[in-house]
Amino acid sequence: MLFRDAPELTADVLVCPLRPVERFRDLRPDEVADLFQATQRVGMVVEKHFQGTSLTFSIQDGPEAGQTVKHVHVHVLPRKAGDFHRNDSVYDELQKHDKEEEDSPTLWRSEEEMASEAAALRVYFQ
């Protein structure tokens, strides 16, 4: 995902539980533990790979919270000093990025680009 307010911030990695559920409350305690352990591990990789100095983790749980895709997932975003003029603008961008006008096929990365990024990140997990 490319953030308009911070074009140098291009990574938005999603971590999803193995069992797809719509809401966080639908996860069993062991699934919550697994999700957050995986998110922690992915966060370390994302921060290192994208030369971040911090991370933002975000779960939008329900439509009023900005959830537009009906399954639980954690956004993992590497952060750098000054990447947004106002730090909390990252949440505004998360709110917008799945909206119809923002989620146009013309803005999507190609299958090849996504496969290349996945391959680059995969080496950290072997």
N, CA, C and O atoms as CSV, one atom per row, in Angstrom:
chain,resi,resn,atom,element,x,y,z
A,1,MET,N,N,0.847,-1.162,0.000
A,1,MET,CA,C,0.000,0.000,0.000
A,1,MET,C,C,0.894,1.225,0.000
A,1,MET,O,O,1.912,1.240,0.692
A,2,LEU,N,N,0.546,2.236,-0.745
A,2,LEU,CA,C,1.280,3.485,-0.780
A,2,LEU,C,C,0.449,4.549,-0.100
A,2,LEU,O,O,-0.710,4.759,-0.459
A,3,PHE,N,N,1.025,5.220,0.875
A,3,PHE,CA,C,0.325,6.276,1.586
A,3,PHE,C,C,0.594,7.602,0.907
A,3,PHE,O,O,1.753,7.979,0.732
A,4,ARG,N,N,-0.442,8.312,0.523
A,4,ARG,CA,C,-0.265,9.606,-0.149
A,4,ARG,C,C,0.433,10.614,0.751
A,4,ARG,O,O,1.268,11.391,0.286
A,5,ASP,N,N,0.095,10.605,2.044
A,5,ASP,CA,C,0.675,11.566,2.980
A,5,ASP,C,C,2.136,11.240,3.284
A,5,ASP,O,O,2.883,12.107,3.738
A,6,ALA,N,N,2.543,10.005,3.039
A,6,ALA,CA,C,3.911,9.559,3.317
A,6,ALA,C,C,4.333,8.579,2.234
A,6,ALA,O,O,4.376,7.373,2.476
A,7,PRO,N,N,4.648,9.085,1.036
A,7,PRO,CA,C,4.932,8.175,-0.075
A,7,PRO,C,C,6.111,7.243,0.158
A,7,PRO,O,O,6.198,6.191,-0.475
A,8,GLU,N,N,7.018,7.611,1.054
A,8,GLU,CA,C,8.140,6.708,1.322
A,8,GLU,C,C,7.729,5.522,2.185
A,8,GLU,O,O,8.480,4.554,2.302
A,9,LEU,N,N,6.557,5.587,2.785
A,9,LEU,CA,C,6.040,4.499,3.619
A,9,LEU,C,C,5.175,3.612,2.742
A,9,LEU,O,O,3.996,3.900,2.537
A,10,THR,N,N,5.746,2.543,2.225
A,10,THR,CA,C,5.032,1.738,1.246
A,10,THR,C,C,4.589,0.389,1.774
A,10,THR,O,O,3.828,-0.307,1.102
A,11,ALA,N,N,5.037,-0.002,2.946
A,11,ALA,CA,C,4.727,-1.338,3.426
A,11,ALA,C,C,3.485,-1.337,4.300
A,11,ALA,O,O,3.324,-0.487,5.176
A,12,ASP,N,N,2.634,-2.276,4.056
A,12,ASP,CA,C,1.492,-2.564,4.915
A,12,ASP,C,C,1.316,-4.061,4.829
A,12,ASP,O,O,0.675,-4.572,3.911
A,13,VAL,N,N,1.885,-4.755,5.782
A,13,VAL,CA,C,1.822,-6.212,5.792
A,13,VAL,C,C,0.663,-6.627,6.686
A,13,VAL,O,O,0.500,-6.106,7.789
A,14,LEU,N,N,-0.136,-7.566,6.204
A,14,LEU,CA,C,-1.260,-8.053,6.989
A,14,LEU,C,C,-0.930,-9.406,7.587
A,14,LEU,O,O,-0.323,-10.253,6.931
A,15,VAL,N,N,-1.331,-9.607,8.833
A,15,VAL,CA,C,-1.207,-10.892,9.505
A,15,VAL,C,C,-2.627,-11.348,9.812
A,15,VAL,O,O,-3.393,-10.639,10.464
A,16,CYS,N,N,-2.965,-12.533,9.336
A,16,CYS,CA,C,-4.317,-13.070,9.496
A,16,CYS,C,C,-4.274,-14.374,10.287
A,16,CYS,O,O,-3.317,-15.139,10.163
A,17,PRO,N,N,-5.287,-14.633,11.088
A,17,PRO,CA,C,-5.347,-15.932,11.765
A,17,PRO,C,C,-5.605,-17.045,10.747
A,17,PRO,O,O,-6.126,-16.797,9.659
A,18,LEU,N,N,-5.238,-18.258,11.111
A,18,LEU,CA,C,-5.454,-19.390,10.202
A,18,LEU,C,C,-6.935,-19.610,9.933
A,18,LEU,O,O,-7.330,-19.896,8.803
A,19,ARG,N,N,-7.751,-19.477,10.969
A,19,ARG,CA,C,-9.200,-19.643,10.807
A,19,ARG,C,C,-9.809,-18.268,10.565
A,19,ARG,O,O,-9.753,-17.409,11.445
A,20,PRO,N,N,-10.386,-18.046,9.392
A,20,PRO,CA,C,-10.952,-16.725,9.128
A,20,PRO,C,C,-12.221,-16.490,9.944
A,20,PRO,O,O,-13.153,-17.294,9.923
A,21,VAL,N,N,-12.230,-15.379,10.655
A,21,VAL,CA,C,-13.401,-14.943,11.410
A,21,VAL,C,C,-13.603,-13.455,11.144
A,21,VAL,O,O,-12.661,-12.737,10.807
A,22,GLU,N,N,-14.839,-13.008,11.300
A,22,GLU,CA,C,-15.155,-11.615,10.995
A,22,GLU,C,C,-14.671,-10.652,12.069
A,22,GLU,O,O,-14.148,-9.585,11.747
A,23,ARG,N,N,-14.838,-11.009,13.336
A,23,ARG,CA,C,-14.523,-10.085,14.427
A,23,ARG,C,C,-13.502,-10.692,15.374
A,23,ARG,O,O,-13.423,-11.912,15.518
A,24,PHE,N,N,-12.725,-9.838,16.013
A,24,PHE,CA,C,-11.696,-10.243,16.957
A,24,PHE,C,C,-12.278,-11.097,18.075
A,24,PHE,O,O,-11.653,-12.059,18.523
A,25,ARG,N,N,-13.470,-10.742,18.520
A,25,ARG,CA,C,-14.115,-11.489,19.612
A,25,ARG,C,C,-14.427,-12.927,19.219
A,25,ARG,O,O,-14.662,-13.763,20.092
A,26,ASP,N,N,-14.433,-13.231,17.933
A,26,ASP,CA,C,-14.735,-14.579,17.456
A,26,ASP,C,C,-13.540,-15.527,17.539
A,26,ASP,O,O,-13.685,-16.735,17.352
A,27,LEU,N,N,-12.365,-14.974,17.819
A,27,LEU,CA,C,-11.172,-15.819,17.951
A,27,LEU,C,C,-11.157,-16.500,19.317
A,27,LEU,O,O,-11.565,-15.913,20.319
A,28,ARG,N,N,-10.686,-17.736,19.343
A,28,ARG,CA,C,-10.493,-18.444,20.606
A,28,ARG,C,C,-9.215,-17.914,21.264
A,28,ARG,O,O,-8.356,-17.367,20.572
A,29,PRO,N,N,-9.074,-18.063,22.571
A,29,PRO,CA,C,-7.874,-17.563,23.251
A,29,PRO,C,C,-6.555,-18.069,22.639
A,29,PRO,O,O,-5.592,-17.310,22.532
A,30,ASP,N,N,-6.514,-19.331,22.244
A,30,ASP,CA,C,-5.276,-19.848,21.646
A,30,ASP,C,C,-5.012,-19.197,20.287
A,30,ASP,O,O,-3.855,-19.024,19.902
A,31,GLU,N,N,-6.068,-18.834,19.561
A,31,GLU,CA,C,-5.904,-18.166,18.267
A,31,GLU,C,C,-5.422,-16.725,18.450
A,31,GLU,O,O,-4.636,-16.221,17.648
A,32,VAL,N,N,-5.898,-16.071,19.506
A,32,VAL,CA,C,-5.426,-14.718,19.814
A,32,VAL,C,C,-3.924,-14.770,20.115
A,32,VAL,O,O,-3.156,-13.949,19.614
A,33,ALA,N,N,-3.521,-15.730,20.928
A,33,ALA,CA,C,-2.100,-15.871,21.259
A,33,ALA,C,C,-1.282,-16.129,20.000
A,33,ALA,O,O,-0.245,-15.497,19.798
A,34,ASP,N,N,-1.732,-17.042,19.155
A,34,ASP,CA,C,-1.020,-17.337,17.907
A,34,ASP,C,C,-0.944,-16.112,17.005
A,34,ASP,O,O,0.107,-15.830,16.429
A,35,LEU,N,N,-2.049,-15.384,16.878
A,35,LEU,CA,C,-2.088,-14.201,16.026
A,35,LEU,C,C,-1.070,-13.166,16.491
A,35,LEU,O,O,-0.334,-12.607,15.677
A,36,PHE,N,N,-1.026,-12.915,17.780
A,36,PHE,CA,C,-0.109,-11.889,18.276
A,36,PHE,C,C,1.345,-12.366,18.299
A,36,PHE,O,O,2.255,-11.553,18.139
A,37,GLN,N,N,1.577,-13.646,18.491
A,37,GLN,CA,C,2.946,-14.144,18.378
A,37,GLN,C,C,3.437,-14.026,16.940
A,37,GLN,O,O,4.581,-13.639,16.701
A,38,ALA,N,N,2.575,-14.360,15.984
A,38,ALA,CA,C,2.938,-14.217,14.569
A,38,ALA,C,C,3.125,-12.745,14.215
A,38,ALA,O,O,4.047,-12.398,13.477
A,39,THR,N,N,2.265,-11.886,14.731
A,39,THR,CA,C,2.359,-10.454,14.457
A,39,THR,C,C,3.664,-9.883,15.006
A,39,THR,O,O,4.294,-9.047,14.359
A,40,GLN,N,N,4.069,-10.324,16.183
A,40,GLN,CA,C,5.330,-9.869,16.757
A,40,GLN,C,C,6.509,-10.264,15.861
A,40,GLN,O,O,7.401,-9.459,15.592
A,41,ARG,N,N,6.492,-11.497,15.414
A,41,ARG,CA,C,7.574,-12.000,14.551
A,41,ARG,C,C,7.595,-11.249,13.214
A,41,ARG,O,O,8.657,-10.834,12.749
A,42,VAL,N,N,6.432,-11.079,12.608
A,42,VAL,CA,C,6.332,-10.347,11.342
A,42,VAL,C,C,6.778,-8.899,11.541
A,42,VAL,O,O,7.469,-8.338,10.691
A,43,GLY,N,N,6.387,-8.301,12.653
A,43,GLY,CA,C,6.784,-6.921,12.933
A,43,GLY,C,C,8.292,-6.744,12.963
A,43,GLY,O,O,8.815,-5.774,12.413
A,44,MET,N,N,8.992,-7.664,13.597
A,44,MET,CA,C,10.458,-7.573,13.639
A,44,MET,C,C,11.045,-7.618,12.234
A,44,MET,O,O,11.971,-6.871,11.919
A,45,VAL,N,N,10.508,-8.491,11.395
A,45,VAL,CA,C,10.994,-8.619,10.015
A,45,VAL,C,C,10.675,-7.369,9.204
A,45,VAL,O,O,11.538,-6.851,8.496
A,46,VAL,N,N,9.455,-6.888,9.303
A,46,VAL,CA,C,9.024,-5.724,8.530
A,46,VAL,C,C,9.854,-4.492,8.916
A,46,VAL,O,O,10.295,-3.739,8.048
A,47,GLU,N,N,10.059,-4.297,10.201
A,47,GLU,CA,C,10.849,-3.144,10.642
A,47,GLU,C,C,12.270,-3.221,10.099
A,47,GLU,O,O,12.808,-2.227,9.611
A,48,LYS,N,N,12.866,-4.378,10.181
A,48,LYS,CA,C,14.236,-4.552,9.681
A,48,LYS,C,C,14.296,-4.386,8.165
A,48,LYS,O,O,15.126,-3.633,7.657
A,49,HIS,N,N,13.436,-5.073,7.450
A,49,HIS,CA,C,13.485,-5.080,5.986
A,49,HIS,C,C,13.239,-3.696,5.385
A,49,HIS,O,O,13.885,-3.316,4.408
A,50,PHE,N,N,12.309,-2.948,5.969
A,50,PHE,CA,C,11.963,-1.634,5.427
A,50,PHE,C,C,12.676,-0.495,6.155
A,50,PHE,O,O,12.299,0.669,6.017
A,51,GLN,N,N,13.711,-0.837,6.931
A,51,GLN,CA,C,14.525,0.138,7.664
A,51,GLN,C,C,13.684,1.091,8.510
A,51,GLN,O,O,13.929,2.297,8.542
A,52,GLY,N,N,12.699,0.531,9.187
A,52,GLY,CA,C,11.892,1.331,10.099
A,52,GLY,C,C,12.589,1.493,11.434
A,52,GLY,O,O,13.560,0.799,11.733
A,53,THR,N,N,12.086,2.411,12.225
A,53,THR,CA,C,12.594,2.605,13.581
A,53,THR,C,C,11.519,2.339,14.626
A,53,THR,O,O,11.789,2.324,15.827
A,54,SER,N,N,10.307,2.133,14.151
A,54,SER,CA,C,9.154,1.852,15.011
A,54,SER,C,C,8.120,1.107,14.177
A,54,SER,O,O,8.287,0.921,12.972
A,55,LEU,N,N,7.058,0.686,14.838
A,55,LEU,CA,C,5.975,-0.023,14.151
A,55,LEU,C,C,4.628,0.511,14.608
A,55,LEU,O,O,4.465,0.918,15.759
A,56,THR,N,N,3.671,0.505,13.699
A,56,THR,CA,C,2.273,0.707,14.058
A,56,THR,C,C,1.555,-0.603,13.772
A,56,THR,O,O,1.663,-1.160,12.680
A,57,PHE,N,N,0.815,-1.092,14.776
A,57,PHE,CA,C,-0.036,-2.264,14.622
A,57,PHE,C,C,-1.473,-1.765,14.687
A,57,PHE,O,O,-1.810,-0.951,15.546
A,58,SER,N,N,-2.314,-2.244,13.792
A,58,SER,CA,C,-3.691,-1.776,13.783
A,58,SER,C,C,-4.648,-2.910,13.451
A,58,SER,O,O,-4.423,-3.688,12.524
A,59,ILE,N,N,-5.725,-2.984,14.235
A,59,ILE,CA,C,-6.838,-3.884,13.945
A,59,ILE,C,C,-8.083,-3.008,13.899
A,59,ILE,O,O,-8.399,-2.322,14.871
A,60,GLN,N,N,-8.778,-3.031,12.787
A,60,GLN,CA,C,-10.045,-2.316,12.674
A,60,GLN,C,C,-11.138,-3.372,12.834
A,60,GLN,O,O,-11.391,-4.159,11.922
A,61,ASP,N,N,-11.775,-3.379,13.990
A,61,ASP,CA,C,-12.672,-4.453,14.385
A,61,ASP,C,C,-14.125,-4.002,14.308
A,61,ASP,O,O,-14.678,-3.494,15.284
A,62,GLY,N,N,-14.733,-4.189,13.152
A,62,GLY,CA,C,-16.121,-3.789,12.940
A,62,GLY,C,C,-16.202,-2.576,12.030
A,62,GLY,O,O,-15.253,-1.800,11.929
A,63,PRO,N,N,-17.347,-2.417,11.364
A,63,PRO,CA,C,-17.474,-1.358,10.357
A,63,PRO,C,C,-17.287,0.049,10.915
A,63,PRO,O,O,-16.715,0.902,10.237
A,64,GLU,N,N,-17.754,0.309,12.129
A,64,GLU,CA,C,-17.606,1.648,12.698
A,64,GLU,C,C,-16.150,1.943,13.077
A,64,GLU,O,O,-15.782,3.097,13.294
A,65,ALA,N,N,-15.340,0.907,13.152
A,65,ALA,CA,C,-13.910,1.082,13.420
A,65,ALA,C,C,-13.108,1.177,12.132
A,65,ALA,O,O,-11.884,1.300,12.164
A,66,GLY,N,N,-13.800,1.119,10.996
A,66,GLY,CA,C,-13.113,1.229,9.712
A,66,GLY,C,C,-12.835,-0.094,9.028
A,66,GLY,O,O,-12.171,-0.119,7.991
A,67,GLN,N,N,-13.329,-1.202,9.583
A,67,GLN,CA,C,-13.106,-2.506,8.958
A,67,GLN,C,C,-13.921,-2.592,7.669
A,67,GLN,O,O,-15.149,-2.512,7.692
A,68,THR,N,N,-13.222,-2.757,6.547
A,68,THR,CA,C,-13.902,-2.851,5.260
A,68,THR,C,C,-13.807,-4.252,4.672
A,68,THR,O,O,-14.586,-4.610,3.789
A,69,VAL,N,N,-12.865,-5.038,5.153
A,69,VAL,CA,C,-12.718,-6.430,4.738
A,69,VAL,C,C,-13.190,-7.272,5.913
A,69,VAL,O,O,-12.679,-7.128,7.024
A,70,LYS,N,N,-14.158,-8.148,5.680
A,70,LYS,CA,C,-14.829,-8.823,6.789
A,70,LYS,C,C,-14.084,-10.056,7.291
A,70,LYS,O,O,-14.635,-11.156,7.335
A,71,HIS,N,N,-12.827,-9.854,7.666
A,71,HIS,CA,C,-12.086,-10.885,8.391
A,71,HIS,C,C,-11.035,-10.194,9.249
A,71,HIS,O,O,-10.514,-9.138,8.891
A,72,VAL,N,N,-10.735,-10.806,10.380
A,72,VAL,CA,C,-9.750,-10.239,11.294
A,72,VAL,C,C,-8.386,-10.258,10.627
A,72,VAL,O,O,-7.973,-11.261,10.045
A,73,HIS,N,N,-7.695,-9.131,10.723
A,73,HIS,CA,C,-6.309,-9.047,10.268
A,73,HIS,C,C,-5.640,-7.892,10.993
A,73,HIS,O,O,-6.284,-6.907,11.357
A,74,VAL,N,N,-4.349,-8.029,11.194
A,74,VAL,CA,C,-3.559,-6.995,11.848
A,74,VAL,C,C,-2.699,-6.333,10.782
A,74,VAL,O,O,-1.959,-7.009,10.066
A,75,HIS,N,N,-2.797,-5.012,10.675
A,75,HIS,CA,C,-1.908,-4.253,9.798
A,75,HIS,C,C,-0.599,-4.041,10.551
A,75,HIS,O,O,-0.609,-3.636,11.714
A,76,VAL,N,N,0.528,-4.313,9.892
A,76,VAL,CA,C,1.848,-4.072,10.462
A,76,VAL,C,C,2.536,-3.062,9.547
A,76,VAL,O,O,2.803,-3.345,8.380
A,77,LEU,N,N,2.816,-1.887,10.093
A,77,LEU,CA,C,3.402,-0.819,9.293
A,77,LEU,C,C,4.720,-0.360,9.905
A,77,LEU,O,O,4.756,0.045,11.067
A,78,PRO,N,N,5.802,-0.421,9.132
A,78,PRO,CA,C,7.059,0.132,9.631
A,78,PRO,C,C,6.952,1.655,9.639
A,78,PRO,O,O,6.356,2.245,8.737
A,79,ARG,N,N,7.518,2.278,10.639
A,79,ARG,CA,C,7.442,3.731,10.770
A,79,ARG,C,C,8.838,4.327,10.880
A,79,ARG,O,O,9.781,3.672,11.324
A,80,LYS,N,N,8.946,5.572,10.470
A,80,LYS,CA,C,10.181,6.352,10.571
A,80,LYS,C,C,9.820,7.736,11.071
A,80,LYS,O,O,8.692,8.195,10.893
A,81,ALA,N,N,10.769,8.393,11.690
A,81,ALA,CA,C,10.546,9.755,12.168
A,81,ALA,C,C,10.111,10.642,11.003
A,81,ALA,O,O,10.744,10.657,9.947
A,82,GLY,N,N,9.025,11.374,11.211
A,82,GLY,CA,C,8.561,12.320,10.208
A,82,GLY,C,C,7.845,11.711,9.022
A,82,GLY,O,O,7.605,12.407,8.036
A,83,ASP,N,N,7.491,10.427,9.082
A,83,ASP,CA,C,6.838,9.803,7.917
A,83,ASP,C,C,5.443,10.376,7.659
A,83,ASP,O,O,4.944,10.300,6.536
A,84,PHE,N,N,4.823,10.936,8.666
A,84,PHE,CA,C,3.567,11.658,8.517
A,84,PHE,C,C,3.731,13.013,9.203
A,84,PHE,O,O,4.386,13.114,10.240
A,85,HIS,N,N,3.138,14.046,8.625
A,85,HIS,CA,C,3.203,15.384,9.233
A,85,HIS,C,C,2.615,15.334,10.642
A,85,HIS,O,O,3.189,15.874,11.588
A,86,ARG,N,N,1.471,14.681,10.765
A,86,ARG,CA,C,0.832,14.446,12.060
A,86,ARG,C,C,0.852,12.941,12.273
A,86,ARG,O,O,0.287,12.200,11.468
A,87,ASN,N,N,1.483,12.478,13.325
A,87,ASN,CA,C,1.715,11.049,13.534
A,87,ASN,C,C,0.454,10.198,13.390
A,87,ASN,O,O,0.494,9.136,12.769
A,88,ASP,N,N,-0.655,10.650,13.953
A,88,ASP,CA,C,-1.876,9.852,13.911
A,88,ASP,C,C,-2.557,9.851,12.544
A,88,ASP,O,O,-3.582,9.191,12.373
A,89,SER,N,N,-2.009,10.576,11.568
A,89,SER,CA,C,-2.560,10.536,10.206
A,89,SER,C,C,-2.470,9.140,9.604
A,89,SER,O,O,-3.186,8.826,8.654
A,90,VAL,N,N,-1.599,8.306,10.148
A,90,VAL,CA,C,-1.507,6.930,9.657
A,90,VAL,C,C,-2.868,6.239,9.772
A,90,VAL,O,O,-3.221,5.420,8.924
A,91,TYR,N,N,-3.629,6.564,10.815
A,91,TYR,CA,C,-4.937,5.934,10.993
A,91,TYR,C,C,-5.947,6.450,9.963
A,91,TYR,O,O,-6.817,5.704,9.514
A,92,ASP,N,N,-5.827,7.710,9.597
A,92,ASP,CA,C,-6.679,8.251,8.529
A,92,ASP,C,C,-6.413,7.497,7.227
A,92,ASP,O,O,-7.348,7.157,6.502
A,93,GLU,N,N,-5.145,7.236,6.935
A,93,GLU,CA,C,-4.790,6.507,5.720
A,93,GLU,C,C,-5.304,5.075,5.759
A,93,GLU,O,O,-5.782,4.557,4.750
A,94,LEU,N,N,-5.207,4.433,6.924
A,94,LEU,CA,C,-5.752,3.076,7.047
A,94,LEU,C,C,-7.251,3.071,6.807
A,94,LEU,O,O,-7.773,2.154,6.173
A,95,GLN,N,N,-7.954,4.088,7.306
A,95,GLN,CA,C,-9.402,4.192,7.102
A,95,GLN,C,C,-9.733,4.291,5.614
A,95,GLN,O,O,-10.722,3.719,5.154
A,96,LYS,N,N,-8.909,5.013,4.869
A,96,LYS,CA,C,-9.197,5.290,3.464
A,96,LYS,C,C,-8.765,4.177,2.523
A,96,LYS,O,O,-9.362,4.020,1.458
A,97,HIS,N,N,-7.761,3.409,2.873
A,97,HIS,CA,C,-7.096,2.595,1.854
A,97,HIS,C,C,-7.949,1.479,1.265
A,97,HIS,O,O,-7.676,1.046,0.145
A,98,ASP,N,N,-8.963,0.996,1.964
A,98,ASP,CA,C,-9.820,-0.044,1.402
A,98,ASP,C,C,-11.125,0.508,0.832
A,98,ASP,O,O,-11.940,-0.246,0.302
A,99,LYS,N,N,-11.318,1.797,0.940
A,99,LYS,CA,C,-12.549,2.393,0.423
A,99,LYS,C,C,-12.566,2.280,-1.099
A,99,LYS,O,O,-11.517,2.260,-1.742
A,100,GLU,N,N,-13.753,2.206,-1.658
A,100,GLU,CA,C,-13.917,1.980,-3.094
A,100,GLU,C,C,-13.099,2.960,-3.929
A,100,GLU,O,O,-12.417,2.545,-4.866
A,101,GLU,N,N,-13.152,4.252,-3.608
A,101,GLU,CA,C,-12.428,5.230,-4.416
A,101,GLU,C,C,-10.916,5.114,-4.249
A,101,GLU,O,O,-10.160,5.520,-5.132
A,102,GLU,N,N,-10.474,4.562,-3.118
A,102,GLU,CA,C,-9.042,4.386,-2.867
A,102,GLU,C,C,-8.553,3.013,-3.325
A,102,GLU,O,O,-7.365,2.832,-3.589
A,103,ASP,N,N,-9.461,2.052,-3.420
A,103,ASP,CA,C,-9.083,0.670,-3.713
A,103,ASP,C,C,-9.430,0.335,-5.163
A,103,ASP,O,O,-10.219,-0.570,-5.434
A,104,SER,N,N,-8.839,1.067,-6.068
A,104,SER,CA,C,-9.096,0.887,-7.488
A,104,SER,C,C,-8.073,-0.067,-8.088
A,104,SER,O,O,-6.894,0.013,-7.743
A,105,PRO,N,N,-8.485,-0.960,-8.968
A,105,PRO,CA,C,-7.530,-1.874,-9.602
A,105,PRO,C,C,-6.355,-1.155,-10.266
A,105,PRO,O,O,-5.273,-1.728,-10.391
A,106,THR,N,N,-6.555,0.082,-10.687
A,106,THR,CA,C,-5.444,0.820,-11.303
A,106,THR,C,C,-4.364,1.164,-10.290
A,106,THR,O,O,-3.231,1.456,-10.673
A,107,LEU,N,N,-4.700,1.134,-8.994
A,107,LEU,CA,C,-3.730,1.434,-7.949
A,107,LEU,C,C,-3.091,0.176,-7.358
A,107,LEU,O,O,-2.130,0.264,-6.595
A,108,TRP,N,N,-3.624,-0.986,-7.710
A,108,TRP,CA,C,-3.109,-2.227,-7.135
A,108,TRP,C,C,-1.725,-2.545,-7.677
A,108,TRP,O,O,-1.392,-2.214,-8.815
A,109,ARG,N,N,-0.927,-3.194,-6.835
A,109,ARG,CA,C,0.356,-3.712,-7.297
A,109,ARG,C,C,0.086,-4.963,-8.117
A,109,ARG,O,O,-0.918,-5.648,-7.918
A,110,SER,N,N,0.987,-5.248,-9.031
A,110,SER,CA,C,0.808,-6.430,-9.872
A,110,SER,C,C,1.088,-7.692,-9.064
A,110,SER,O,O,1.713,-7.649,-8.005
A,111,GLU,N,N,0.609,-8.814,-9.593
A,111,GLU,CA,C,0.895,-10.114,-8.963
A,111,GLU,C,C,2.410,-10.325,-8.865
A,111,GLU,O,O,2.902,-10.861,-7.873
A,112,GLU,N,N,3.137,-9.905,-9.890
A,112,GLU,CA,C,4.594,-10.060,-9.904
A,112,GLU,C,C,5.246,-9.230,-8.795
A,112,GLU,O,O,6.166,-9.701,-8.126
A,113,GLU,N,N,4.773,-8.002,-8.603
A,113,GLU,CA,C,5.324,-7.148,-7.542
A,113,GLU,C,C,5.064,-7.752,-6.172
A,113,GLU,O,O,5.951,-7.769,-5.319
A,114,MET,N,N,3.855,-8.247,-5.961
A,114,MET,CA,C,3.531,-8.848,-4.667
A,114,MET,C,C,4.325,-10.132,-4.439
A,114,MET,O,O,4.779,-10.385,-3.323
A,115,ALA,N,N,4.498,-10.939,-5.475
A,115,ALA,CA,C,5.280,-12.175,-5.353
A,115,ALA,C,C,6.736,-11.855,-5.038
A,115,ALA,O,O,7.372,-12.546,-4.243
A,116,SER,N,N,7.253,-10.817,-5.659
A,116,SER,CA,C,8.640,-10.414,-5.415
A,116,SER,C,C,8.822,-9.954,-3.969
A,116,SER,O,O,9.798,-10.323,-3.317
A,117,GLU,N,N,7.890,-9.155,-3.472
A,117,GLU,CA,C,7.969,-8.705,-2.087
A,117,GLU,C,C,7.835,-9.880,-1.123
A,117,GLU,O,O,8.558,-9.951,-0.129
A,118,ALA,N,N,6.921,-10.796,-1.409
A,118,ALA,CA,C,6.748,-11.970,-0.549
A,118,ALA,C,C,8.020,-12.807,-0.520
A,118,ALA,O,O,8.411,-13.303,0.537
A,119,ALA,N,N,8.663,-12.966,-1.658
A,119,ALA,CA,C,9.906,-13.740,-1.719
A,119,ALA,C,C,11.007,-13.052,-0.910
A,119,ALA,O,O,11.775,-13.720,-0.218
A,120,ALA,N,N,11.087,-11.735,-0.991
A,120,ALA,CA,C,12.104,-10.993,-0.238
A,120,ALA,C,C,11.877,-11.134,1.264
A,120,ALA,O,O,12.837,-11.252,2.026
A,121,LEU,N,N,10.624,-11.123,1.691
A,121,LEU,CA,C,10.325,-11.254,3.121
A,121,LEU,C,C,10.443,-12.700,3.603
A,121,LEU,O,O,10.795,-12.948,4.756
A,122,ARG,N,N,10.151,-13.642,2.725
A,122,ARG,CA,C,10.161,-15.068,3.091
A,122,ARG,C,C,11.527,-15.508,3.615
A,122,ARG,O,O,11.591,-16.363,4.499
A,123,VAL,N,N,12.618,-14.947,3.095
A,123,VAL,CA,C,13.959,-15.383,3.503
A,123,VAL,C,C,14.199,-15.148,4.986
A,123,VAL,O,O,15.009,-15.849,5.593
A,124,TYR,N,N,13.516,-14.180,5.584
A,124,TYR,CA,C,13.677,-13.907,7.012
A,124,TYR,C,C,13.066,-14.992,7.888
A,124,TYR,O,O,13.397,-15.097,9.068
A,125,PHE,N,N,12.177,-15.796,7.318
A,125,PHE,CA,C,11.448,-16.786,8.096
A,125,PHE,C,C,11.968,-18.197,7.923
A,125,PHE,O,O,11.381,-19.139,8.454
A,126,GLN,N,N,13.044,-18.361,7.201
A,126,GLN,CA,C,13.575,-19.705,6.958
A,126,GLN,C,C,14.665,-20.065,7.918
A,126,GLN,O,O,15.215,-21.164,7.844
